[in-house]
Short mmCIF file of C-alpha atoms in Angstrom, two decimals:
data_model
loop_
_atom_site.label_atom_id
_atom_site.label_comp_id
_atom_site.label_asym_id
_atom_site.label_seq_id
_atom_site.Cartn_x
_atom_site.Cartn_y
_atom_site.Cartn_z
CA UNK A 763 79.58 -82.38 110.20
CA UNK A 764 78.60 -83.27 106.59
CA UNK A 765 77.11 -80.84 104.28
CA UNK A 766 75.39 -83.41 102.56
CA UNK A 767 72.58 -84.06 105.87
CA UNK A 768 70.12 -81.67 105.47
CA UNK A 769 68.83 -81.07 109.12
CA UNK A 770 66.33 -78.57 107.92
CA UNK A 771 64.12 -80.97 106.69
CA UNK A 772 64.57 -83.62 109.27
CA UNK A 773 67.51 -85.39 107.63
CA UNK A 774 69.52 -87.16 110.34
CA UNK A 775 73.38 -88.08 110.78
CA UNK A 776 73.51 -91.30 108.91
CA UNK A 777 74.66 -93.38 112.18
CA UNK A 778 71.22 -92.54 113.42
CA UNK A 779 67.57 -94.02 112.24
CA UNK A 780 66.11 -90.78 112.64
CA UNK A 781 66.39 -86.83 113.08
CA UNK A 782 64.65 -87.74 116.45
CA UNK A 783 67.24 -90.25 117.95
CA UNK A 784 70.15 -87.85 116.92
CA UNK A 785 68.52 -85.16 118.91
CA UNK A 786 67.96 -87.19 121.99
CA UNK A 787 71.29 -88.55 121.86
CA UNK A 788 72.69 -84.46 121.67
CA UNK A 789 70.54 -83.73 124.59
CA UNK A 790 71.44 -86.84 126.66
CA UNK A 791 75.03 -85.53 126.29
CA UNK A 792 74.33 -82.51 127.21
CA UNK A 793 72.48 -83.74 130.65
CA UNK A 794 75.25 -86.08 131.35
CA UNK A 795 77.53 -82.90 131.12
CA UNK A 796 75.41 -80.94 133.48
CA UNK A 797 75.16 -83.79 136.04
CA UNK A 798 79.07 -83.30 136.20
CA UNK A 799 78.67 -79.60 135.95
CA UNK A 800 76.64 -80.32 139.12
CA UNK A 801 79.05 -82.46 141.31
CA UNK A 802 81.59 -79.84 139.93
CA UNK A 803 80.10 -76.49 142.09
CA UNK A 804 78.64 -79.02 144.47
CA UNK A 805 82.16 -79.37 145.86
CA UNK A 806 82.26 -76.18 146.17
CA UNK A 807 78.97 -75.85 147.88
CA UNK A 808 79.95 -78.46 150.49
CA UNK A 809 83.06 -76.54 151.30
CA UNK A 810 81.07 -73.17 151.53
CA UNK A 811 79.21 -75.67 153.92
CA UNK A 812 81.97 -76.87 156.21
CA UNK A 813 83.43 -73.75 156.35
CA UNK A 814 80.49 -72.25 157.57
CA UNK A 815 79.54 -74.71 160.17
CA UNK A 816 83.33 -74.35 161.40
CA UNK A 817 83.53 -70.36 161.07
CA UNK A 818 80.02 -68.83 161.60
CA UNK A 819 81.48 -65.63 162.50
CA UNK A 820 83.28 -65.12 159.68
CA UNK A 821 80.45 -65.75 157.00
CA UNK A 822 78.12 -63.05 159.24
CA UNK A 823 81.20 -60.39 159.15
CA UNK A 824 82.06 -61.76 155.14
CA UNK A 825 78.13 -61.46 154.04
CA UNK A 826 78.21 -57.30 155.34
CA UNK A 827 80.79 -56.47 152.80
CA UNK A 828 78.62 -58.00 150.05
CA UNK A 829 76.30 -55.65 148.64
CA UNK A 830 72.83 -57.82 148.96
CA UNK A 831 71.01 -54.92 146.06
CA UNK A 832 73.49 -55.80 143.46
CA UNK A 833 73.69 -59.38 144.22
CA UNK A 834 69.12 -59.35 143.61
CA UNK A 835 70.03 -57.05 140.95
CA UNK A 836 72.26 -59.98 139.37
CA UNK A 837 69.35 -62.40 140.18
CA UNK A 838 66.58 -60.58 138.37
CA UNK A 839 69.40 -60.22 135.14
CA UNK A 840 69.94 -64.29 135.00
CA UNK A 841 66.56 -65.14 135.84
CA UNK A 842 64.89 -63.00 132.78
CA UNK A 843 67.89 -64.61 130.83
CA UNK A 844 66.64 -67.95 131.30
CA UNK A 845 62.95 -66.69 130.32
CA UNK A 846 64.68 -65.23 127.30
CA UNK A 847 66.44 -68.18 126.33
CA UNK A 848 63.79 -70.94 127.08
CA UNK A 849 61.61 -68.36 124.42
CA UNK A 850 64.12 -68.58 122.03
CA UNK A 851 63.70 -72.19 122.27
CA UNK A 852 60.19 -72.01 122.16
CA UNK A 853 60.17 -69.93 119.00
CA UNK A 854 62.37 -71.66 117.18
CA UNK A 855 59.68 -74.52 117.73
CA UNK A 856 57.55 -72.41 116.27
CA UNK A 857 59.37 -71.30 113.14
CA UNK A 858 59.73 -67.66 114.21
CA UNK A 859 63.13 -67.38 113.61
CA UNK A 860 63.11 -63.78 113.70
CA UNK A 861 61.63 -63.85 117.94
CA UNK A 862 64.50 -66.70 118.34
CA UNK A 863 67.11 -64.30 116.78
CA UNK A 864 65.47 -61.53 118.64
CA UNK A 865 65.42 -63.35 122.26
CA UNK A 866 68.71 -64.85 121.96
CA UNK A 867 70.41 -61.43 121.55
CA UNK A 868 68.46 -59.91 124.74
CA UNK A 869 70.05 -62.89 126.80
CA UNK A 870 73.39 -62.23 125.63
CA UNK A 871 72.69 -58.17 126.97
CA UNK A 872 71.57 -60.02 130.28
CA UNK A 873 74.91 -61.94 130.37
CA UNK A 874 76.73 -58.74 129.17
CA UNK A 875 74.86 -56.81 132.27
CA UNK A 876 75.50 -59.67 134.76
CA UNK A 877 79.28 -59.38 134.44
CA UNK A 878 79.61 -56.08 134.37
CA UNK A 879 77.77 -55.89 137.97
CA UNK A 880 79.53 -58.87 138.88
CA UNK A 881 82.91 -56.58 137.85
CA UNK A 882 81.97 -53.86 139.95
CA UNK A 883 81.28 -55.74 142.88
CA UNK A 884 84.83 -57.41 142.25
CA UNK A 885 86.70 -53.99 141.89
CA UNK A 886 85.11 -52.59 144.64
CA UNK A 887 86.53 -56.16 147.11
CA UNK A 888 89.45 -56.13 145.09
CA UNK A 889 90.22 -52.17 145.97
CA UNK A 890 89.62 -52.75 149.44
CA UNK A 891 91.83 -55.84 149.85
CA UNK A 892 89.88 -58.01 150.15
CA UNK A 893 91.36 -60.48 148.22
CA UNK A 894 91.93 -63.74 149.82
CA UNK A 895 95.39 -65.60 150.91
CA UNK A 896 98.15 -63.37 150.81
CA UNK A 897 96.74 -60.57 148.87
CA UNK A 898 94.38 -59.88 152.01
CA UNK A 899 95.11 -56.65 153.74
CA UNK A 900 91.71 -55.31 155.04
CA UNK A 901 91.09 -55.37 158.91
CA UNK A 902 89.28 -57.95 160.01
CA UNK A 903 87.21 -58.66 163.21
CA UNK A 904 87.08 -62.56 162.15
CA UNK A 905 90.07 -64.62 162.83
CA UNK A 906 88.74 -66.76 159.23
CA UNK A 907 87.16 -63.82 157.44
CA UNK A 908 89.34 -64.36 154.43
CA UNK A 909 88.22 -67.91 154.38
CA UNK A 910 84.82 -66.66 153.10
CA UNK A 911 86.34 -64.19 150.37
CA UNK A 912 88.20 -67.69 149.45
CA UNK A 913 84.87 -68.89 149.08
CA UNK A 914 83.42 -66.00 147.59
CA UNK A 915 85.74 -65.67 144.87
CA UNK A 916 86.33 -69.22 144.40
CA UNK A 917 82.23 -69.92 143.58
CA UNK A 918 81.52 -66.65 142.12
CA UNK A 919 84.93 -66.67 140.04
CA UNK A 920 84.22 -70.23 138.53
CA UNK A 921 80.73 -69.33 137.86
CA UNK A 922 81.63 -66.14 136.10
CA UNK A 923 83.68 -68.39 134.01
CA UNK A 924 80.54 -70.23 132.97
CA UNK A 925 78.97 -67.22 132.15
CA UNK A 926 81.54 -65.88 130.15
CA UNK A 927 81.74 -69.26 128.13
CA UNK A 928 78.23 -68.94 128.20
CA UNK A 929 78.09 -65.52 126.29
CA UNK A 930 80.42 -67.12 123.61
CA UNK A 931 78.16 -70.25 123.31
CA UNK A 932 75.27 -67.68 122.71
CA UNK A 933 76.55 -65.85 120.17
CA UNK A 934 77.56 -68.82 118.44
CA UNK A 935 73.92 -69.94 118.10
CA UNK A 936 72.83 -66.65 117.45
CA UNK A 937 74.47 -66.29 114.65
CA UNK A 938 73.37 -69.70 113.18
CA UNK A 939 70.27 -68.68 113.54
CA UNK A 940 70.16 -65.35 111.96
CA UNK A 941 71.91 -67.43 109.20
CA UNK A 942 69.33 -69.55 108.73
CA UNK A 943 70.53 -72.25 110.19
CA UNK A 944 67.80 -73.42 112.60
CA UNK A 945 64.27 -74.41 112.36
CA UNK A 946 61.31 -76.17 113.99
CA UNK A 947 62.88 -79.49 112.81
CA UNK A 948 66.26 -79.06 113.80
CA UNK A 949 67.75 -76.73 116.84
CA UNK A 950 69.42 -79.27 118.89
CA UNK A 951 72.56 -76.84 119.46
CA UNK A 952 70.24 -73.98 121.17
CA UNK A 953 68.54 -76.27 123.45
CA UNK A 954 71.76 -77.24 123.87
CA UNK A 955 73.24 -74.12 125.20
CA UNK A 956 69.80 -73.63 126.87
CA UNK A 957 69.81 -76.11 128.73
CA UNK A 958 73.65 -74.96 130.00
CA UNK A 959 72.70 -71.53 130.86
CA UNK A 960 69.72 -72.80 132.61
CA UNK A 961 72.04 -74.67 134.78
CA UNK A 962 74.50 -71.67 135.21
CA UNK A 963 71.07 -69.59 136.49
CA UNK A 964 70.58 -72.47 139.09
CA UNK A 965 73.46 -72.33 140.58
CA UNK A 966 73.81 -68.83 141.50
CA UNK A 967 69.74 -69.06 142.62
CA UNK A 968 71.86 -70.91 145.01
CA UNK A 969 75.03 -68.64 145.47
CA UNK A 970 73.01 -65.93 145.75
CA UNK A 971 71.30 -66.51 149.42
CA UNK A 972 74.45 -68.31 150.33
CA UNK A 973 76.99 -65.51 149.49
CA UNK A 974 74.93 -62.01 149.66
CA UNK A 975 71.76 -62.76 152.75
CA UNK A 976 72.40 -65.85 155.29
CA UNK B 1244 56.89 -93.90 118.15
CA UNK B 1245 56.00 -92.51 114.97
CA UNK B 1246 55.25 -88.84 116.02
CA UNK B 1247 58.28 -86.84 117.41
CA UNK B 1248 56.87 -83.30 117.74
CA UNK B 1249 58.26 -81.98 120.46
CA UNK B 1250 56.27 -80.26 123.18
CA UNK B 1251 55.54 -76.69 122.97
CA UNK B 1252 54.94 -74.67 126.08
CA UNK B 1253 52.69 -71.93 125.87
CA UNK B 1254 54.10 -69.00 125.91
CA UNK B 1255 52.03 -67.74 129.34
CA UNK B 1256 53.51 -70.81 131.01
CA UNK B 1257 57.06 -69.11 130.50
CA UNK B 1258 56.20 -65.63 131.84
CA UNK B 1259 54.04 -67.05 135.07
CA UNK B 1260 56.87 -69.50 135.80
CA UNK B 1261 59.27 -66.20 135.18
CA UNK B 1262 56.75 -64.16 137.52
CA UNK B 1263 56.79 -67.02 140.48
CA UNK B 1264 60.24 -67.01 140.35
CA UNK B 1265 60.46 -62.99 141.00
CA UNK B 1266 58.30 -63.11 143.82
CA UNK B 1267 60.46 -65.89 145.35
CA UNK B 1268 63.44 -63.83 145.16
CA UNK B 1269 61.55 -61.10 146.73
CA UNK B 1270 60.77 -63.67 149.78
CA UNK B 1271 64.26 -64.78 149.73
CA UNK B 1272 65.54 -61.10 150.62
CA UNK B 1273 62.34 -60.41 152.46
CA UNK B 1274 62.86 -63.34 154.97
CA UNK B 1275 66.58 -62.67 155.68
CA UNK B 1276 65.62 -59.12 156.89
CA UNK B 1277 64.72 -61.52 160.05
CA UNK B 1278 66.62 -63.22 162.34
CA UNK B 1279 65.59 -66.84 162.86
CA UNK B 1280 69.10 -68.23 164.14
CA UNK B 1281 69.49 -71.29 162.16
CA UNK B 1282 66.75 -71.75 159.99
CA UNK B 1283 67.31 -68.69 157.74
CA UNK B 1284 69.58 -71.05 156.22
CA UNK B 1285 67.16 -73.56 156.27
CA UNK B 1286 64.52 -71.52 154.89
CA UNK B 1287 67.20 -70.17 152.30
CA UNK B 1288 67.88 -73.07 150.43
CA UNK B 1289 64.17 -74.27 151.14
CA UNK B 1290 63.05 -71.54 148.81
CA UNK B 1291 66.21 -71.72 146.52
CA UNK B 1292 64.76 -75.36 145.91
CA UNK B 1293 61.85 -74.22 144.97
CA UNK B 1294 63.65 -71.94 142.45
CA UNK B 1295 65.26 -74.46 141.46
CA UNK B 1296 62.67 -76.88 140.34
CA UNK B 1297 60.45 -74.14 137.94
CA UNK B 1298 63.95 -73.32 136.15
CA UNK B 1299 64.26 -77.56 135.84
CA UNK B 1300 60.58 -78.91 135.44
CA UNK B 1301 59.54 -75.62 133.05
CA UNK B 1302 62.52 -74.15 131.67
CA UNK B 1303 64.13 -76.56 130.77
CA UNK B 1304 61.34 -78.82 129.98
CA UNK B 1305 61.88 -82.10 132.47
CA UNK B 1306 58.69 -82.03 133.53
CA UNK B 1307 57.11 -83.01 129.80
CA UNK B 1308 60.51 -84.52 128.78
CA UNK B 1309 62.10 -87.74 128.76
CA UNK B 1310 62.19 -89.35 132.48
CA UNK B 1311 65.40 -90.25 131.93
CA UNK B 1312 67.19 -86.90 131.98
CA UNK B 1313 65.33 -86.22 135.27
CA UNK B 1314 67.22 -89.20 136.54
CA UNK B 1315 70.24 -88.11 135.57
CA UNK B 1316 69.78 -84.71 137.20
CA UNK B 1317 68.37 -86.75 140.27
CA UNK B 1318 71.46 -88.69 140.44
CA UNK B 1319 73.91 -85.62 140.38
CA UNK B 1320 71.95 -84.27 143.61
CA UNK B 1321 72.00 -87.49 145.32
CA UNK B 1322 76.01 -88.14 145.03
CA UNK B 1323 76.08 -84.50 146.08
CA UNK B 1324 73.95 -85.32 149.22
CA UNK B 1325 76.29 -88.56 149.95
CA UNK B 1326 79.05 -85.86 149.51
CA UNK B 1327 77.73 -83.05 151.55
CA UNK B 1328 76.30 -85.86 154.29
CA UNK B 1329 79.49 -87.76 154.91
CA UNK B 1330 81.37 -84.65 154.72
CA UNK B 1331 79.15 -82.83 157.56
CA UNK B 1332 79.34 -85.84 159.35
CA UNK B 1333 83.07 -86.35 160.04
CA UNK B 1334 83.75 -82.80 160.57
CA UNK B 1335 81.03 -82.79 163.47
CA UNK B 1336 81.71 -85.61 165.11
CA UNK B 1337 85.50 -85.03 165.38
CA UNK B 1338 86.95 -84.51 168.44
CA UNK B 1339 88.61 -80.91 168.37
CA UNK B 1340 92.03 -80.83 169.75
CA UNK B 1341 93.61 -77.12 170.93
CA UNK B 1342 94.52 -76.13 167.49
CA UNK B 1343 92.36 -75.19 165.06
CA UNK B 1344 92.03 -76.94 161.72
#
């Protein structure tokens, strides 16, 4: 990045004609990106899918050992998240950097909150073996039950992972903004990372029906 | 073209779109206290959809943005579909032998 563009006061990249094309181009990046995000958990999804079809019993017996109160708990947390970090958008539109700064720290507590429920879910699975593959060593009435903690771990593993890179990504912008870095004219890298925790709050909207209540 | 100011949601947009999407989570526990055989699943992702959408068209903005990102998005779910389709298809239309999988 040059030093010499002054985004602040609508000064583009000099490849582009205007501050306006340089953000759409960021953003159509960024959609491009989640539309492979999407295929990427969407294999995932169609294998939670198959397996299901194939081993019904084993999802009922695999959902009971889920707690369903932590799993809404972690629902509510990435939900408000996304309010948070659409208003930190929406401030920043607005020139009230302090609100942006303000709202962008709360969703990195949500993120903070949502792992650290997602860890004691794990610990608890984890302490009662029921780890998938080899590392499985809880009783079992079905034959395929560790198929669904493959499942379980395998969705809700990758998408911790997203949340995790999430937190850093948030953090990152926060602290551009506090510097003074963003304004009404220029903020493409928060709607940036807005629009990929957005994503990350869709897909467990999903995961969370599918894993914790059907 | 010569105007680029981007749109700005109110800010009571946010928190109703926020509040609809509590009360579907509610319904999405609520309904699975029930036992409708196959269609909780159905009615599972039906709502999840719903979800879905608000946190597409409002928080993130598609429904006042450029089309073309919609499209984009619209295109990732319709590979999926092909995926999940032709997936669901083969597996239950195979003829099982005496072993499992």
């Amino acid at each position: 990045m040059s030093m010499a563009v002054d985004h602040l006061n609508g000064e583009a990249l000099h490849h582009f004609p205007d501050a306006h094309t340089e953000f759409e181009a960021s953003k159509l990046g960024i959609w491009l990106f989640l539309c492979t995000e999407i295929l990427m958990f969407g294999g995932l999804f169609v294998a939670y899918f198959i397996f299901h079809g194939l081993y019904p019993e084993a999802f009922v017996e695999g959902a009971k050992y889920t707690d369903w109160k932590l799993g809404a708990a972690n629902t509510v947390v990435l939900l408000f998240s996304s309010l948070t970090i659409a208003l930190a958008v929406h401030f920043l539109q607005k020139d009230n950097i302090k609100a942006a700064a303000v709202n962008l720290a709360i969703t990195f507590g949500c993120a903070a909150l949502f792992m650290l429920i997602k860890g004691i879910e794990y610990s608890h699975k984890i302490h009662e073996g029921l780890l998938p593959g080899r590392w499985f060593s809880h009783a079992k009435e079905a034959q395929e039950l560790p198929t669904y903690f493959a499942i379980y771990f395998t969705t809700t593993g990758i998408h911790g992972l997203h949340v995790l890179i999430g937190m850093a990504l948030i953090i990152w912008v926060f602290i551009r903004t506090i510097r003074g870095g963003f304004n009404s004219r220029y903020y493409t890298a928060v709607e940036g990372v807005a629009l990929y925790w957005h994503l990350v709050d869709l897909v467990w909207i999903f995961l969370f029906p599918l894993l914790y209540l059907v | 073209m010569s105007d680029h100011k981007h749109h700005i949601m109110p800010l009571k947009v946010y928190v109703s779109v926020f509040a609809c999407l509590l009360v579907l989570t509610v319904v999405t526990v609520w309904v699975s206290l029930f036992d409708f055989g196959k269609l909780n699943m159905w009615i599972a992702m039906f709502v999840a959809s719903i979800k879905a959408g608000l946190v597409a068209m409002y928080f993130m903005q598609l429904k006042y943005d450029n089309r073309l990102y919609l499209y984009i998005l619209l295109a990732g779910f319709a590979f999926l579909a092909l995926l999940l389709g032709v997936t669901v298809f083969d597996i239950s239309t195979r003829v099982m032998q005496s072993s499992t999988l």
